[in-house]
CSV table of C-alpha atoms in Angstrom, one decimal:
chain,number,residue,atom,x,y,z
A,1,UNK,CA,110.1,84.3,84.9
A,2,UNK,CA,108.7,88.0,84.2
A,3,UNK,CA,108.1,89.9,81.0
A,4,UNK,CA,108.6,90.1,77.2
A,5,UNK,CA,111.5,92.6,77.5
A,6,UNK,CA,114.5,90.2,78.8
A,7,UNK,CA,118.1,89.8,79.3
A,8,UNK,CA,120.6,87.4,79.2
A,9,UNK,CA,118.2,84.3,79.8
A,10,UNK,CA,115.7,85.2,76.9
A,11,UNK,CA,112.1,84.3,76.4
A,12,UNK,CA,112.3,80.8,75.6
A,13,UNK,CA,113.7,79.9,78.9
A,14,UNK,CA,111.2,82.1,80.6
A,15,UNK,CA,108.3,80.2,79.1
A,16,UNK,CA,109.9,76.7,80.2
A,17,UNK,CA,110.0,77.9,83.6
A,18,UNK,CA,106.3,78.5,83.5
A,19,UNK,CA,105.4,75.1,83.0
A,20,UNK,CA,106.5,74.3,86.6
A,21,UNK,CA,105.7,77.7,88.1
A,22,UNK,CA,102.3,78.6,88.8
A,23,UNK,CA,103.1,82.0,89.7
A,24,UNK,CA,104.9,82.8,86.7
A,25,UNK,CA,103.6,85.5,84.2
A,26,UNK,CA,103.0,84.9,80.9
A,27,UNK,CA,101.8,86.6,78.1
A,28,UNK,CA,98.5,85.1,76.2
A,29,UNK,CA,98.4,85.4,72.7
A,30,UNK,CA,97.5,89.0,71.2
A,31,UNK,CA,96.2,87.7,67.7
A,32,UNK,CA,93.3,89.9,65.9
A,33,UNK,CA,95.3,92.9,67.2
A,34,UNK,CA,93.6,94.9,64.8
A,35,UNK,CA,90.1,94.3,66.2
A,36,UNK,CA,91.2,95.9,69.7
A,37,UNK,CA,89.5,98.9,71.3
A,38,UNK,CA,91.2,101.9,70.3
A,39,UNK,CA,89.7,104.2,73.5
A,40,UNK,CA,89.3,103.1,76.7
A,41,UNK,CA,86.5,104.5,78.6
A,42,UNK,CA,85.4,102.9,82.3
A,43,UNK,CA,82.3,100.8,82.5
A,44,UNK,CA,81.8,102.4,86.2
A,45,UNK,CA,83.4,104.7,88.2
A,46,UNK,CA,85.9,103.7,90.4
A,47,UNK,CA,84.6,105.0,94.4
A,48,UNK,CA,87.2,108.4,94.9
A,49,UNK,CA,88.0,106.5,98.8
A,50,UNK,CA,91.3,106.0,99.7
A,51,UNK,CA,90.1,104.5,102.9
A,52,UNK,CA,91.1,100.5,103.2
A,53,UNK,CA,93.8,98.4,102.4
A,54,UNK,CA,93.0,96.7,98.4
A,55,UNK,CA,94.9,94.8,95.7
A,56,UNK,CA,95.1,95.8,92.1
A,57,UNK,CA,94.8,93.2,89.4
A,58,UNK,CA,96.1,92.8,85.8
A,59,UNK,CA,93.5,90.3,84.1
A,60,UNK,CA,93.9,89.8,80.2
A,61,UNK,CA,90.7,89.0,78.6
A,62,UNK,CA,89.2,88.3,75.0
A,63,UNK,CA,86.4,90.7,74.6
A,64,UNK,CA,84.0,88.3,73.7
A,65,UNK,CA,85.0,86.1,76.3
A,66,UNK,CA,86.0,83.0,74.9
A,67,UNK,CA,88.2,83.2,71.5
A,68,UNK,CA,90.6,85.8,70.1
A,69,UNK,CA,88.6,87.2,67.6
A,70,UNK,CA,87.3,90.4,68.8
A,71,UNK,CA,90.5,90.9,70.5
A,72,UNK,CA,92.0,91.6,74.1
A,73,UNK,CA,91.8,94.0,76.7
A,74,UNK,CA,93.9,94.6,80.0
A,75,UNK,CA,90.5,94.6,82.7
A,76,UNK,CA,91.5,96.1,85.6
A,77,UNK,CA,89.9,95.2,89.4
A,78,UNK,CA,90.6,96.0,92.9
A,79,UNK,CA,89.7,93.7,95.5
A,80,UNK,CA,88.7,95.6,98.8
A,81,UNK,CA,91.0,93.6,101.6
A,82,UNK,CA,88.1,94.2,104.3
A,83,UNK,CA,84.7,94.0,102.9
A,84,UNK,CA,86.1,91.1,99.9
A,85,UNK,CA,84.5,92.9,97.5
A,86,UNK,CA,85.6,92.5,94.0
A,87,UNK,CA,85.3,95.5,91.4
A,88,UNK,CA,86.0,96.1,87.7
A,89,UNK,CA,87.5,99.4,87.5
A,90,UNK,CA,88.3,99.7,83.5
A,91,UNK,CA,89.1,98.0,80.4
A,92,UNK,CA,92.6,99.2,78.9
A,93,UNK,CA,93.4,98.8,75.4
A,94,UNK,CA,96.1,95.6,75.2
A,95,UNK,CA,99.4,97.5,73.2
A,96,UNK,CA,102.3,96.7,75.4
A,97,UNK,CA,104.8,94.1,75.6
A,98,UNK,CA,103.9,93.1,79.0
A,99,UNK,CA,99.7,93.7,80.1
A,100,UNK,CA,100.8,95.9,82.9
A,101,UNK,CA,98.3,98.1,84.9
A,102,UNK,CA,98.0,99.6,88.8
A,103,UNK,CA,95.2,101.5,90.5
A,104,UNK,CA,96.0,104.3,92.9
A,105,UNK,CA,92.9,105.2,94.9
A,106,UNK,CA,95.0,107.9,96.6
A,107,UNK,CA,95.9,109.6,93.3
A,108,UNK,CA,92.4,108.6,91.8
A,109,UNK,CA,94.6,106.9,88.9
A,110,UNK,CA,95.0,104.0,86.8
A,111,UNK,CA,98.4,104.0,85.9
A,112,UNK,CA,99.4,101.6,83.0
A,113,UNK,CA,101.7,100.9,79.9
A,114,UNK,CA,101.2,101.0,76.2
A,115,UNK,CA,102.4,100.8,72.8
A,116,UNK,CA,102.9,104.1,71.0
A,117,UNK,CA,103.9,104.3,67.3
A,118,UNK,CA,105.1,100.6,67.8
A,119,UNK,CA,108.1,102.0,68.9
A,120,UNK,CA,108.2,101.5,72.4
A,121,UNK,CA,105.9,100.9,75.4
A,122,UNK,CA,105.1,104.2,77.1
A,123,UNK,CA,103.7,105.2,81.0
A,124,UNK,CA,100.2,106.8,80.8
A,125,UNK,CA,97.8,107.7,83.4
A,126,UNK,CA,94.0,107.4,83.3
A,127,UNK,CA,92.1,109.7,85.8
A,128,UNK,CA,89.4,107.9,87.0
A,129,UNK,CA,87.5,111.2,88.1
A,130,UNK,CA,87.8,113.2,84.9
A,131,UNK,CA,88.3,110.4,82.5
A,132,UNK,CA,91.1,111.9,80.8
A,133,UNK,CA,94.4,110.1,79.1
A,134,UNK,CA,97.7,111.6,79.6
A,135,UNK,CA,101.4,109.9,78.1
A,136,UNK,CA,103.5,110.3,81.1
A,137,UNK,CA,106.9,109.3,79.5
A,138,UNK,CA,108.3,109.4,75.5
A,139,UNK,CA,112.0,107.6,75.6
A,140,UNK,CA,110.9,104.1,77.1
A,141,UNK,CA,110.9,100.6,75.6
A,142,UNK,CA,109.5,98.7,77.8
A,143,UNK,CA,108.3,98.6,81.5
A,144,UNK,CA,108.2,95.9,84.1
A,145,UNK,CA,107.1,97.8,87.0
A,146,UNK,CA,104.9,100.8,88.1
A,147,UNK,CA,104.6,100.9,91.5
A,148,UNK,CA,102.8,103.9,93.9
A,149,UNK,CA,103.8,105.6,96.5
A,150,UNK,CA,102.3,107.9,98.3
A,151,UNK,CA,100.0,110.7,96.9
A,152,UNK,CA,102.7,113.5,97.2
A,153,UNK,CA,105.8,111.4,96.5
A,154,UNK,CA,106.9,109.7,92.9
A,155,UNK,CA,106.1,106.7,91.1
A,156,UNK,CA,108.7,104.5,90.8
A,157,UNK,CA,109.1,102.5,87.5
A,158,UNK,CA,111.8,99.8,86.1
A,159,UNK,CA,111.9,99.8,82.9
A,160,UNK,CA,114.2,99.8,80.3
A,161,UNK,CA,114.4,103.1,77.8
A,162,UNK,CA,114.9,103.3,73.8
A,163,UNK,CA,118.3,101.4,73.1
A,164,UNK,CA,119.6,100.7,76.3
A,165,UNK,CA,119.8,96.8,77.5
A,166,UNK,CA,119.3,96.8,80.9
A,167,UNK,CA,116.6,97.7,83.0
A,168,UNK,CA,116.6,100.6,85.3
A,169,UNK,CA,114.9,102.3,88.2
A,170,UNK,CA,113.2,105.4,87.6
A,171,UNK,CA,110.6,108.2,89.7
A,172,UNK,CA,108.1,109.8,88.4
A,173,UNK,CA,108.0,113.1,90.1
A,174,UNK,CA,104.4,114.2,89.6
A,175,UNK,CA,104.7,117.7,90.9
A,176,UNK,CA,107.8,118.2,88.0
A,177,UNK,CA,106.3,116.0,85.3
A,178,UNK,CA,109.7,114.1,84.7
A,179,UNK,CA,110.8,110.4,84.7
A,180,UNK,CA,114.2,110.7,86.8
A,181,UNK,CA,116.5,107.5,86.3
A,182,UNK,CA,118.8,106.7,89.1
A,183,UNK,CA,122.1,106.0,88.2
A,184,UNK,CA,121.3,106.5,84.4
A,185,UNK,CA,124.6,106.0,83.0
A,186,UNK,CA,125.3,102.5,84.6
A,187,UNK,CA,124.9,100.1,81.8
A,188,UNK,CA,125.4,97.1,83.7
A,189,UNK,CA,123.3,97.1,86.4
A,190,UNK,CA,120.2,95.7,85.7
A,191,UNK,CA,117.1,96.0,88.2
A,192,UNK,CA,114.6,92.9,88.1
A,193,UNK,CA,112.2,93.2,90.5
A,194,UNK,CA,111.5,96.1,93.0
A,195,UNK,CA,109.1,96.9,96.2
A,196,UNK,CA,107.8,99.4,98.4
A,197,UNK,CA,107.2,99.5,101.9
A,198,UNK,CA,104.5,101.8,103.2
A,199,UNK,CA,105.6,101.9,106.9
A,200,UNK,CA,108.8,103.5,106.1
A,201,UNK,CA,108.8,105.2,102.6
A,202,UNK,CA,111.6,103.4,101.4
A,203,UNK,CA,111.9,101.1,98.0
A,204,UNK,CA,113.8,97.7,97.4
A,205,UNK,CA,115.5,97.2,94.6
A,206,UNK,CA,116.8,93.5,93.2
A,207,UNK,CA,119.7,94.1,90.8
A,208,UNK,CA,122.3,92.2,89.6
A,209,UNK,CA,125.2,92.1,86.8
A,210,UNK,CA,124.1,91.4,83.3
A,211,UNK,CA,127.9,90.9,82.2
A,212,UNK,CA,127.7,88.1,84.9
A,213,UNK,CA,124.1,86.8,84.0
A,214,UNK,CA,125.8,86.6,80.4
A,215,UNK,CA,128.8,84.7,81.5
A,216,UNK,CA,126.6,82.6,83.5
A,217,UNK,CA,124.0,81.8,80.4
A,218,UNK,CA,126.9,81.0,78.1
A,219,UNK,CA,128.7,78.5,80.2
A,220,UNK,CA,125.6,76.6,81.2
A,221,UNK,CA,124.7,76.6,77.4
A,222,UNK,CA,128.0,75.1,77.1
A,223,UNK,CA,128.0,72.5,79.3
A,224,UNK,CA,124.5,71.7,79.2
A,225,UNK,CA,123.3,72.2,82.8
A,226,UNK,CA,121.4,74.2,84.7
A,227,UNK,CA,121.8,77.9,84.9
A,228,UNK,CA,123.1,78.9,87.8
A,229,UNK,CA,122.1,83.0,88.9
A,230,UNK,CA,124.4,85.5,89.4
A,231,UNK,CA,124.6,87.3,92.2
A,232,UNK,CA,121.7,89.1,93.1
A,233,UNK,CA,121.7,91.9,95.6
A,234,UNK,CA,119.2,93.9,97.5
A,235,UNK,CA,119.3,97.3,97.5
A,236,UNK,CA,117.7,100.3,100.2
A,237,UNK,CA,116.4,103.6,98.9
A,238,UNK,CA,115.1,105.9,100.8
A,239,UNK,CA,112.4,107.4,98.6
A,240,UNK,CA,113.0,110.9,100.3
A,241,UNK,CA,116.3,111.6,100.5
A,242,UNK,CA,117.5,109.0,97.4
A,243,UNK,CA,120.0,107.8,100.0
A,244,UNK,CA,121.3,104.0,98.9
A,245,UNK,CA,122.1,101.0,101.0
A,246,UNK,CA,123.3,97.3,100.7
A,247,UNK,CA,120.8,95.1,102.6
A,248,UNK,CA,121.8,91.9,101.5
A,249,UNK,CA,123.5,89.8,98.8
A,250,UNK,CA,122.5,86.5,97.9
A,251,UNK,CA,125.8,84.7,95.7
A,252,UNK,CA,124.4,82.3,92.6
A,253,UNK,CA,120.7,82.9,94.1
A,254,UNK,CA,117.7,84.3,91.8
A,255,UNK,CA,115.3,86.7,94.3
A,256,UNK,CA,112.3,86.7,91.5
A,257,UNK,CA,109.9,88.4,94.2
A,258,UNK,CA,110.4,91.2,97.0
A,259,UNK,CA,107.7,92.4,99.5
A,260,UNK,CA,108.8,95.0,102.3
A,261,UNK,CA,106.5,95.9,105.6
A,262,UNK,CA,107.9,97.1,108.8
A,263,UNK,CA,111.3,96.4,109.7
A,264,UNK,CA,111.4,92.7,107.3
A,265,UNK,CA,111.7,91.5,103.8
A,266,UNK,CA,109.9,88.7,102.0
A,267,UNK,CA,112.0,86.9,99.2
A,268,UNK,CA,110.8,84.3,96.5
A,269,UNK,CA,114.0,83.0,95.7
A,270,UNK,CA,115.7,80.0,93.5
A,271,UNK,CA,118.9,78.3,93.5
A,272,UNK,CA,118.5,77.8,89.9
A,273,UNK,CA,117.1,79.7,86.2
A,274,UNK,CA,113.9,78.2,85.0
A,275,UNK,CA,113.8,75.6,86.9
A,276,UNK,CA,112.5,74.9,90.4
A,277,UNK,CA,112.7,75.0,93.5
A,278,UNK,CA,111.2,78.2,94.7
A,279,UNK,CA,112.3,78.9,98.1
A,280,UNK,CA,111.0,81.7,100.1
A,281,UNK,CA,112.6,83.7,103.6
A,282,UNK,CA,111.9,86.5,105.5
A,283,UNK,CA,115.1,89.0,105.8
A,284,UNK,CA,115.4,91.4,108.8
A,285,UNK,CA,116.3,95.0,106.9
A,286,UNK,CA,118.2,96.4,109.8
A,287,UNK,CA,120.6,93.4,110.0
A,288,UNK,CA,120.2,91.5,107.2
A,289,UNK,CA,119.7,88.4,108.6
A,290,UNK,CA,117.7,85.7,106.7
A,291,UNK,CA,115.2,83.4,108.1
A,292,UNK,CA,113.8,80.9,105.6
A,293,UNK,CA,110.7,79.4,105.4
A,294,UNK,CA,109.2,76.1,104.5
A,295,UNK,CA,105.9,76.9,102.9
A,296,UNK,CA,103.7,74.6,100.7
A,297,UNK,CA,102.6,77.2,97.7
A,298,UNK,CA,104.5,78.0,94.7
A,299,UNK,CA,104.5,82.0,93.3
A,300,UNK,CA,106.9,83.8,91.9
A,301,UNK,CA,107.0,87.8,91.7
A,302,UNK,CA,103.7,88.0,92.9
A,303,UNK,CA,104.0,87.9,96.4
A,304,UNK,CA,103.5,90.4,99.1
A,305,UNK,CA,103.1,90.5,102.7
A,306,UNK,CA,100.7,91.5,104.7
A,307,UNK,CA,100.3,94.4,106.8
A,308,UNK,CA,99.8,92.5,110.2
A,309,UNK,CA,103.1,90.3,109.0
A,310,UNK,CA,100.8,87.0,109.5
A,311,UNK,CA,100.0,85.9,106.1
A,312,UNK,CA,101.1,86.3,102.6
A,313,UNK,CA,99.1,87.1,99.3
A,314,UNK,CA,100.5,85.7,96.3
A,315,UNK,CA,100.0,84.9,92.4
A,316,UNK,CA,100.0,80.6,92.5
A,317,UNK,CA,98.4,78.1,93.7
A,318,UNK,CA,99.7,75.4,96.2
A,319,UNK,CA,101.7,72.4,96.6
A,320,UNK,CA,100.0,70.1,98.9
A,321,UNK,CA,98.2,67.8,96.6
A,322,UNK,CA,95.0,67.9,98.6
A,323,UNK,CA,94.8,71.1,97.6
A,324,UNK,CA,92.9,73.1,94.8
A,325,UNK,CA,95.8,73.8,92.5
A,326,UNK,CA,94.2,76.3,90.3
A,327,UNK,CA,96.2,79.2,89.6
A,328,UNK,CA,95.3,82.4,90.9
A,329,UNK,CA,95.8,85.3,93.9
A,330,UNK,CA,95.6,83.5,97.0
A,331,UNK,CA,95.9,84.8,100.9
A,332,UNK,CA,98.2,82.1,102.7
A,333,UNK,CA,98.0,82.1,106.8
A,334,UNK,CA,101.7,81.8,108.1
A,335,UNK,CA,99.6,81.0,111.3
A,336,UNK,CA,97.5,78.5,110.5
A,337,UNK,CA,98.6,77.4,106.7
A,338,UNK,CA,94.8,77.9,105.7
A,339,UNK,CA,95.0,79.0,101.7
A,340,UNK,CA,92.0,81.3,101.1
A,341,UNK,CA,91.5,81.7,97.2
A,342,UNK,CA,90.9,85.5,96.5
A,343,UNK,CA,90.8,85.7,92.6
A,344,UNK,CA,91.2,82.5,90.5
A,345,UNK,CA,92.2,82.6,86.8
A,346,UNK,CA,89.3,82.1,84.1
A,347,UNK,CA,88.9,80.4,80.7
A,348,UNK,CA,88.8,83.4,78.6
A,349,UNK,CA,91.8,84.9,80.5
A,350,UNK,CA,94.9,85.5,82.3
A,351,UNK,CA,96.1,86.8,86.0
A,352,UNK,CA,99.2,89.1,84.4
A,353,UNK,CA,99.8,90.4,88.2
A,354,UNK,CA,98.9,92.0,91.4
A,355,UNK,CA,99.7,94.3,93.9
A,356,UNK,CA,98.7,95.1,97.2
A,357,UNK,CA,98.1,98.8,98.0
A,358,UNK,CA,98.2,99.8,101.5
A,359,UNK,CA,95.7,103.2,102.1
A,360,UNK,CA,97.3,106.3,103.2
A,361,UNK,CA,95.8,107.4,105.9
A,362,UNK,CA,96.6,103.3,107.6
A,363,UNK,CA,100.0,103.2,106.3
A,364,UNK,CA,101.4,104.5,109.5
């Protein structure tokens, strides 16, 4: 499963999960929290490029490399898609309930969440030319998901504010400086995973019921089986005119990952909560027509695909048993099923996520 913040199915479950995913997300421990950097200042400047497809990585690190003593820090890379060149962009202070960061070359911004007050994890953004801090939100409680979009247009954010339940789907209008939640008042609807495809400017959202998620957790509490999902549902906005639409609904599936490029969708899916299997299938968005897809690697919301539609990068490891199963972001060939390792996880630390950023001036 995903985060600390969590409905319905709760945190315990979420770590049991993990212990047969290898693309799940945990959280490592934050003990020593007191010892943490309190400013977070770049060890080297991040190139102001846009040019070039790259991923964004999440890595939580002790800062003394082995042992929690001196604390933890979110270190931030990008991994340049062309030249495979890995580089630290920035240690960010470990607050929030989730270690949750993304670089925008585009905006020249590291975009991440924190703790403020200990009241609730906020959205702040780090300007890697400057090298100046600035709190982008105030009512939040926790955030699963920043994701950019392009350099004009918004941010869009999941995240759950101060004393609601579910999680919702927000923009962040940077022109306006305002967080604008869609559909605000709907306290049911809760929004789990989301993605954005470049080639059109349109976001995917995964929502489903959290009255039915509830009924669902208490009846398999009751009889002692399996969870079975509630209905999850994938939905179309058009990031321009904020126009919705229905692309497909999957009855007592889980979609736990999304990815979006050209006219199909990828979806990391299980028939089941915490528990495998993870299935995976491509969706075409003008039809909604599903295609799955019997691949030998295991991920979960990790998972995006690539620009050409020929291979997927994911958070995982694979399946085959011939295989290196250590976990960590991986590019799989749908073409010739070659797994080429990318970034694997470390002693000392822990892939939180990933996400692959498609430049600006190659998105079309």
């Amino acid at each position: 499963m995903r985060r600390l913040y969590k409905t319905g199915t709760g945190i315990a479950a979420a770590l049991l999960f993990c212990g047969v995913l290898q693309g799940c997300e945990l959280v490592p421990d934050r003990t020593a929290d007191a010892n943490r950097p309190t400013a977070s200042t770049p060890t080297s400047p991040h190139p102001a490029s846009t040019s070039g497809d790259y991923l964004t990585i999440t890595n939580t690190e002790y800062v003394n490399g082995k042992s929690p003593e001196g604390g933890m820090v979110m270190r931030v890379y990008t991994y340049d898609l062309a030249s495979g060149k890995l580089a630290k962009v920035n240690d960010v202070p470990y607050t929030s309930q989730y270690p949750l960061t993304v670089v925008s070359k585009a905006d020249h911004k590291l975009y991440y969440s924190a703790d403020v007050d200990d009241k609730g994890d906020q959205l702040f953004a780090y300007d890697l030319l400057d090298r100046k801090t600035e709190q982008l939100s105030n009512d939040l409680f926790a955030i699963n998901h920043i994701i950019p979009t392009t350099p004009e247009g918004p941010l869009i954010v999941v995240a759950a504010k101060k004393g609601k339940r579910v999680l919702q789907t927000a923009f962040y209008e940077k022109k306006t400086k305002r967080l604008e939640f869609i559909d605000e008042q709907d306290t049911d609807t809760n929004t789990w995973t989301a993605g954005y495809n470049p080639d059109s400017n349109k976001t995917y959202l995964v929502q489903y019921s959290d009255k039915e998620d509830y009924e669902k957790l208490m009846y398999a509490n009751k009889t002692q089986t399996p969870m079975v999902p509630a209905n999850h549902t994938v939905i179309e906005i058009d990031n321009a005119t904020r126009q919705k639409r229905k692309i497909i609904e999957l009855e007592n599936e889980q979609i736990m990952g999304i990815s979006a490029r050209g006219g199909q969708l990828l979806l990391v899916t299980s028939p089941k909560i915490n528990q495998p299997p993870v299935e995976f299938s491509l969706v075409d968005i003008d039809t909604g027509t599903r295609r799955k897809l019997d691949l030998p690697i295991t991920t979960g919301s990790n998972t995006y695909l690539s620009k050409d539609g020929k291979g997927i990068y994911l958070l995982g490891g694979s399946t085959d048993p011939t295989r290196n199963k250590e976990r960590g972001i991986y590019y799989y060939n749908l073409q010739t099923g070659e797994l080429k390792e990318i970034f694997l996880q470390k002693e000392g630390g822990f892939i939180n996520n990933f996400m692959y950023i498609t430049s600006m001036d190659r998105a079309k």
